[in-house]
Amino acid sequence: MVWPRRSFWRSAQYFTKRALRLRATPHAIAAGIAAGAFASFSPFLGFHFLLAAALAWLVGGNVVASAIGTAVGNPLTFPFIWGATLQLGKAMLRGAHPGPHVPVDLGRALRHLEFSQLWDPLIKPMAVGSLPLGLAVALIFYFLTRWTVVAFREQRRKRLAEKARRRAEMQSRTAPAAAG
């Protein structure tokens, strides 16, 4: 159910090509992808698409690209993202001298939807830790995506120009033969 039919690499290639072929400016595509990557670091599962779309709209990004960018958060990366955001958030909130550790019965809190018991030990530190990590990843994705889109479009422009040149050359060769 989680594993793609072909492979994760093929899925990644599909998403990459889908983003590169969007009809938008390189900035809009890159900003959308970056917004989606940033939203993937949020601990608020189920709201990543909405958060990514809102961020993309705010920064002038492409909303479809933002949805593609949320693929940064997936079953393979979420454990690392959550662990990193939790640890960074705890360090940011409590500094070098953390207070007493209060264990959370996560299963019980989730079964009874006790949000108040999850806020301080988990969600709040993850939300705080997600901001700098998400921003760093978003900046990396922005510049990488923008460069890739510009390079892809230039390569495509050259390929289409070469194809048009060959077509014109073939037509010029067949035109004198047809006239004669």
PDB file of N, CA and C in Angstrom, residues 64-122:
ATOM      1  N   VAL A  64       0.163  24.122  -7.586  1.00  0.00           N
ATOM      2  CA  VAL A  64       0.373  22.726  -7.987  1.00  0.00           C
ATOM      3  C   VAL A  64       1.784  22.295  -7.593  1.00  0.00           C
ATOM      4  N   ALA A  65       2.761  23.163  -7.789  1.00  0.00           N
ATOM      5  CA  ALA A  65       4.137  22.848  -7.396  1.00  0.00           C
ATOM      6  C   ALA A  65       4.235  22.661  -5.885  1.00  0.00           C
ATOM      7  N   SER A  66       3.444  23.422  -5.131  1.00  0.00           N
ATOM      8  CA  SER A  66       3.479  23.262  -3.676  1.00  0.00           C
ATOM      9  C   SER A  66       2.968  21.884  -3.267  1.00  0.00           C
ATOM     10  N   ALA A  67       1.959  21.389  -3.971  1.00  0.00           N
ATOM     11  CA  ALA A  67       1.457  20.042  -3.685  1.00  0.00           C
ATOM     12  C   ALA A  67       2.517  18.996  -4.010  1.00  0.00           C
ATOM     13  N   ILE A  68       3.236  19.202  -5.107  1.00  0.00           N
ATOM     14  CA  ILE A  68       4.321  18.283  -5.463  1.00  0.00           C
ATOM     15  C   ILE A  68       5.427  18.356  -4.418  1.00  0.00           C
ATOM     16  N   GLY A  69       5.709  19.549  -3.924  1.00  0.00           N
ATOM     17  CA  GLY A  69       6.766  19.726  -2.927  1.00  0.00           C
ATOM     18  C   GLY A  69       6.487  19.036  -1.607  1.00  0.00           C
ATOM     19  N   THR A  70       5.221  18.793  -1.305  1.00  0.00           N
ATOM     20  CA  THR A  70       4.909  18.100  -0.051  1.00  0.00           C
ATOM     21  C   THR A  70       5.360  16.639  -0.080  1.00  0.00           C
ATOM     22  N   ALA A  71       5.768  16.147  -1.240  1.00  0.00           N
ATOM     23  CA  ALA A  71       6.284  14.776  -1.327  1.00  0.00           C
ATOM     24  C   ALA A  71       7.604  14.629  -0.573  1.00  0.00           C
ATOM     25  N   VAL A  72       8.214  15.741  -0.165  1.00  0.00           N
ATOM     26  CA  VAL A  72       9.418  15.672   0.667  1.00  0.00           C
ATOM     27  C   VAL A  72       9.087  14.905   1.948  1.00  0.00           C
ATOM     28  N   GLY A  73       7.896  15.136   2.468  1.00  0.00           N
ATOM     29  CA  GLY A  73       7.435  14.394   3.640  1.00  0.00           C
ATOM     30  C   GLY A  73       6.720  13.145   3.182  1.00  0.00           C
ATOM     31  N   ASN A  74       7.305  12.012   3.425  1.00  0.00           N
ATOM     32  CA  ASN A  74       6.730  10.739   3.009  1.00  0.00           C
ATOM     33  C   ASN A  74       7.070   9.686   4.057  1.00  0.00           C
ATOM     34  N   PRO A  75       6.565   8.486   3.933  1.00  0.00           N
ATOM     35  CA  PRO A  75       6.821   7.474   4.963  1.00  0.00           C
ATOM     36  C   PRO A  75       8.301   7.186   5.220  1.00  0.00           C
ATOM     37  N   LEU A  76       9.143   7.423   4.248  1.00  0.00           N
ATOM     38  CA  LEU A  76      10.578   7.199   4.464  1.00  0.00           C
ATOM     39  C   LEU A  76      11.248   8.350   5.202  1.00  0.00           C
ATOM     40  N   THR A  77      10.775   9.568   4.983  1.00  0.00           N
ATOM     41  CA  THR A  77      11.441  10.724   5.578  1.00  0.00           C
ATOM     42  C   THR A  77      10.806  11.210   6.871  1.00  0.00           C
ATOM     43  N   PHE A  78       9.542  10.906   7.102  1.00  0.00           N
ATOM     44  CA  PHE A  78       8.871  11.414   8.304  1.00  0.00           C
ATOM     45  C   PHE A  78       9.562  11.023   9.611  1.00  0.00           C
ATOM     46  N   PRO A  79      10.022   9.802   9.795  1.00  0.00           N
ATOM     47  CA  PRO A  79      10.700   9.506  11.064  1.00  0.00           C
ATOM     48  C   PRO A  79      11.913  10.414  11.315  1.00  0.00           C
ATOM     49  N   PHE A  80      12.673  10.704  10.277  1.00  0.00           N
ATOM     50  CA  PHE A  80      13.833  11.581  10.421  1.00  0.00           C
ATOM     51  C   PHE A  80      13.414  13.032  10.659  1.00  0.00           C
ATOM     52  N   ILE A  81      12.407  13.467   9.912  1.00  0.00           N
ATOM     53  CA  ILE A  81      11.901  14.832  10.072  1.00  0.00           C
ATOM     54  C   ILE A  81      11.363  15.025  11.482  1.00  0.00           C
ATOM     55  N   TRP A  82      10.536  14.102  11.936  1.00  0.00           N
ATOM     56  CA  TRP A  82       9.930  14.239  13.258  1.00  0.00           C
ATOM     57  C   TRP A  82      10.978  14.192  14.358  1.00  0.00           C
ATOM     58  N   GLY A  83      11.930  13.285  14.239  1.00  0.00           N
ATOM     59  CA  GLY A  83      12.987  13.200  15.247  1.00  0.00           C
ATOM     60  C   GLY A  83      13.821  14.472  15.302  1.00  0.00           C
ATOM     61  N   ALA A  84      14.185  14.976  14.125  1.00  0.00           N
ATOM     62  CA  ALA A  84      15.006  16.190  14.075  1.00  0.00           C
ATOM     63  C   ALA A  84      14.248  17.410  14.584  1.00  0.00           C
ATOM     64  N   THR A  85      12.984  17.554  14.182  1.00  0.00           N
ATOM     65  CA  THR A  85      12.228  18.724  14.633  1.00  0.00           C
ATOM     66  C   THR A  85      11.960  18.659  16.130  1.00  0.00           C
ATOM     67  N   LEU A  86      11.713  17.471  16.653  1.00  0.00           N
ATOM     68  CA  LEU A  86      11.475  17.322  18.085  1.00  0.00           C
ATOM     69  C   LEU A  86      12.727  17.682  18.889  1.00  0.00           C
ATOM     70  N   GLN A  87      13.870  17.149  18.483  1.00  0.00           N
ATOM     71  CA  GLN A  87      15.104  17.420  19.226  1.00  0.00           C
ATOM     72  C   GLN A  87      15.503  18.888  19.133  1.00  0.00           C
ATOM     73  N   LEU A  88      15.410  19.469  17.944  1.00  0.00           N
ATOM     74  CA  LEU A  88      15.755  20.880  17.793  1.00  0.00           C
ATOM     75  C   LEU A  88      14.778  21.762  18.569  1.00  0.00           C
ATOM     76  N   GLY A  89      13.511  21.438  18.507  1.00  0.00           N
ATOM     77  CA  GLY A  89      12.504  22.197  19.243  1.00  0.00           C
ATOM     78  C   GLY A  89      12.726  22.141  20.743  1.00  0.00           C
ATOM     79  N   LYS A  90      13.042  20.958  21.257  1.00  0.00           N
ATOM     80  CA  LYS A  90      13.337  20.838  22.691  1.00  0.00           C
ATOM     81  C   LYS A  90      14.545  21.684  23.064  1.00  0.00           C
ATOM     82  N   ALA A  91      15.586  21.637  22.229  1.00  0.00           N
ATOM     83  CA  ALA A  91      16.790  22.428  22.510  1.00  0.00           C
ATOM     84  C   ALA A  91      16.493  23.920  22.459  1.00  0.00           C
ATOM     85  N   MET A  92      15.662  24.332  21.522  1.00  0.00           N
ATOM     86  CA  MET A  92      15.332  25.751  21.399  1.00  0.00           C
ATOM     87  C   MET A  92      14.460  26.229  22.558  1.00  0.00           C
ATOM     88  N   LEU A  93      13.537  25.399  22.995  1.00  0.00           N
ATOM     89  CA  LEU A  93      12.614  25.806  24.056  1.00  0.00           C
ATOM     90  C   LEU A  93      13.233  25.713  25.454  1.00  0.00           C
ATOM     91  N   ARG A  94      14.014  24.679  25.677  1.00  0.00           N
ATOM     92  CA  ARG A  94      14.537  24.454  27.021  1.00  0.00           C
ATOM     93  C   ARG A  94      16.019  24.762  27.152  1.00  0.00           C
ATOM     94  N   GLY A  95      16.693  25.029  26.041  1.00  0.00           N
ATOM     95  CA  GLY A  95      18.109  25.347  26.087  1.00  0.00           C
ATOM     96  C   GLY A  95      18.945  24.144  26.461  1.00  0.00           C
ATOM     97  N   ALA A  96      20.111  24.406  27.002  1.00  0.00           N
ATOM     98  CA  ALA A  96      21.049  23.337  27.347  1.00  0.00           C
ATOM     99  C   ALA A  96      20.637  22.601  28.622  1.00  0.00           C
ATOM    100  N   HIS A  97      19.730  23.172  29.411  1.00  0.00           N
ATOM    101  CA  HIS A  97      19.319  22.565  30.674  1.00  0.00           C
ATOM    102  C   HIS A  97      17.846  22.184  30.629  1.00  0.00           C
ATOM    103  N   PRO A  98      17.541  21.032  30.024  1.00  0.00           N
ATOM    104  CA  PRO A  98      16.133  20.648  29.952  1.00  0.00           C
ATOM    105  C   PRO A  98      15.575  20.357  31.331  1.00  0.00           C
ATOM    106  N   GLY A  99      14.304  20.637  31.483  1.00  0.00           N
ATOM    107  CA  GLY A  99      13.617  20.380  32.746  1.00  0.00           C
ATOM    108  C   GLY A  99      13.380  18.897  32.924  1.00  0.00           C
ATOM    109  N   PRO A 100      12.641  18.553  33.934  1.00  0.00           N
ATOM    110  CA  PRO A 100      12.365  17.130  34.168  1.00  0.00           C
ATOM    111  C   PRO A 100      11.552  16.544  33.016  1.00  0.00           C
ATOM    112  N   HIS A 101      11.940  15.360  32.632  1.00  0.00           N
ATOM    113  CA  HIS A 101      11.275  14.682  31.516  1.00  0.00           C
ATOM    114  C   HIS A 101      10.025  13.979  32.041  1.00  0.00           C
ATOM    115  N   VAL A 102       8.891  14.352  31.505  1.00  0.00           N
ATOM    116  CA  VAL A 102       7.632  13.733  31.895  1.00  0.00           C
ATOM    117  C   VAL A 102       7.240  12.768  30.782  1.00  0.00           C
ATOM    118  N   PRO A 103       7.217  11.465  31.063  1.00  0.00           N
ATOM    119  CA  PRO A 103       6.861  10.513  30.014  1.00  0.00           C
ATOM    120  C   PRO A 103       5.399  10.679  29.600  1.00  0.00           C
ATOM    121  N   VAL A 104       5.163  10.478  28.321  1.00  0.00           N
ATOM    122  CA  VAL A 104       3.823  10.612  27.776  1.00  0.00           C
ATOM    123  C   VAL A 104       3.346   9.231  27.355  1.00  0.00           C
ATOM    124  N   ASP A 105       2.157   8.879  27.772  1.00  0.00           N
ATOM    125  CA  ASP A 105       1.553   7.649  27.293  1.00  0.00           C
ATOM    126  C   ASP A 105       0.904   7.989  25.953  1.00  0.00           C
ATOM    127  N   LEU A 106       1.721   7.904  24.894  1.00  0.00           N
ATOM    128  CA  LEU A 106       1.292   8.346  23.568  1.00  0.00           C
ATOM    129  C   LEU A 106       0.059   7.588  23.078  1.00  0.00           C
ATOM    130  N   GLY A 107       0.054   6.283  23.286  1.00  0.00           N
ATOM    131  CA  GLY A 107      -1.084   5.474  22.838  1.00  0.00           C
ATOM    132  C   GLY A 107      -2.386   5.913  23.491  1.00  0.00           C
ATOM    133  N   ARG A 108      -2.354   6.134  24.801  1.00  0.00           N
ATOM    134  CA  ARG A 108      -3.547   6.561  25.526  1.00  0.00           C
ATOM    135  C   ARG A 108      -3.986   7.949  25.067  1.00  0.00           C
ATOM    136  N   ALA A 109      -3.019   8.870  24.933  1.00  0.00           N
ATOM    137  CA  ALA A 109      -3.345  10.242  24.525  1.00  0.00           C
ATOM    138  C   ALA A 109      -3.954  10.268  23.127  1.00  0.00           C
ATOM    139  N   LEU A 110      -3.449   9.439  22.232  1.00  0.00           N
ATOM    140  CA  LEU A 110      -4.006   9.402  20.876  1.00  0.00           C
ATOM    141  C   LEU A 110      -5.379   8.731  20.846  1.00  0.00           C
ATOM    142  N   ARG A 111      -5.553   7.680  21.631  1.00  0.00           N
ATOM    143  CA  ARG A 111      -6.856   6.988  21.672  1.00  0.00           C
ATOM    144  C   ARG A 111      -7.949   7.912  22.191  1.00  0.00           C
ATOM    145  N   HIS A 112      -7.614   8.706  23.189  1.00  0.00           N
ATOM    146  CA  HIS A 112      -8.613   9.575  23.798  1.00  0.00           C
ATOM    147  C   HIS A 112      -8.535  11.007  23.274  1.00  0.00           C
ATOM    148  N   LEU A 113      -7.688  11.214  22.271  1.00  0.00           N
ATOM    149  CA  LEU A 113      -7.518  12.526  21.641  1.00  0.00           C
ATOM    150  C   LEU A 113      -7.297  13.634  22.671  1.00  0.00           C
ATOM    151  N   GLU A 114      -6.364  13.386  23.555  1.00  0.00           N
ATOM    152  CA  GLU A 114      -6.036  14.357  24.585  1.00  0.00           C
ATOM    153  C   GLU A 114      -4.937  15.281  24.060  1.00  0.00           C
ATOM    154  N   PHE A 115      -5.347  16.259  23.283  1.00  0.00           N
ATOM    155  CA  PHE A 115      -4.424  17.186  22.643  1.00  0.00           C
ATOM    156  C   PHE A 115      -3.593  17.949  23.670  1.00  0.00           C
ATOM    157  N   SER A 116      -4.207  18.287  24.786  1.00  0.00           N
ATOM    158  CA  SER A 116      -3.495  19.065  25.814  1.00  0.00           C
ATOM    159  C   SER A 116      -2.312  18.291  26.382  1.00  0.00           C
ATOM    160  N   GLN A 117      -2.425  16.971  26.450  1.00  0.00           N
ATOM    161  CA  GLN A 117      -1.312  16.169  26.950  1.00  0.00           C
ATOM    162  C   GLN A 117      -0.216  16.008  25.905  1.00  0.00           C
ATOM    163  N   LEU A 118      -0.544  16.171  24.638  1.00  0.00           N
ATOM    164  CA  LEU A 118       0.453  16.048  23.575  1.00  0.00           C
ATOM    165  C   LEU A 118       1.129  17.379  23.244  1.00  0.00           C
ATOM    166  N   TRP A 119       0.491  18.499  23.574  1.00  0.00           N
ATOM    167  CA  TRP A 119       0.992  19.800  23.159  1.00  0.00           C
ATOM    168  C   TRP A 119       2.391  20.092  23.718  1.00  0.00           C
ATOM    169  N   ASP A 120       2.551  20.125  25.017  1.00  0.00           N
ATOM    170  CA  ASP A 120       3.838  20.508  25.607  1.00  0.00           C
ATOM    171  C   ASP A 120       4.970  19.527  25.325  1.00  0.00           C
ATOM    172  N   PRO A 121       4.771  18.231  25.507  1.00  0.00           N
ATOM    173  CA  PRO A 121       5.922  17.348  25.304  1.00  0.00           C
ATOM    174  C   PRO A 121       6.239  17.031  23.842  1.00  0.00           C
ATOM    175  N   LEU A 122       5.277  17.133  22.925  1.00  0.00           N
ATOM    176  CA  LEU A 122       5.534  16.727  21.535  1.00  0.00           C
ATOM    177  C   LEU A 122       5.251  17.800  20.494  1.00  0.00           C
TER     178      LEU A 122
END
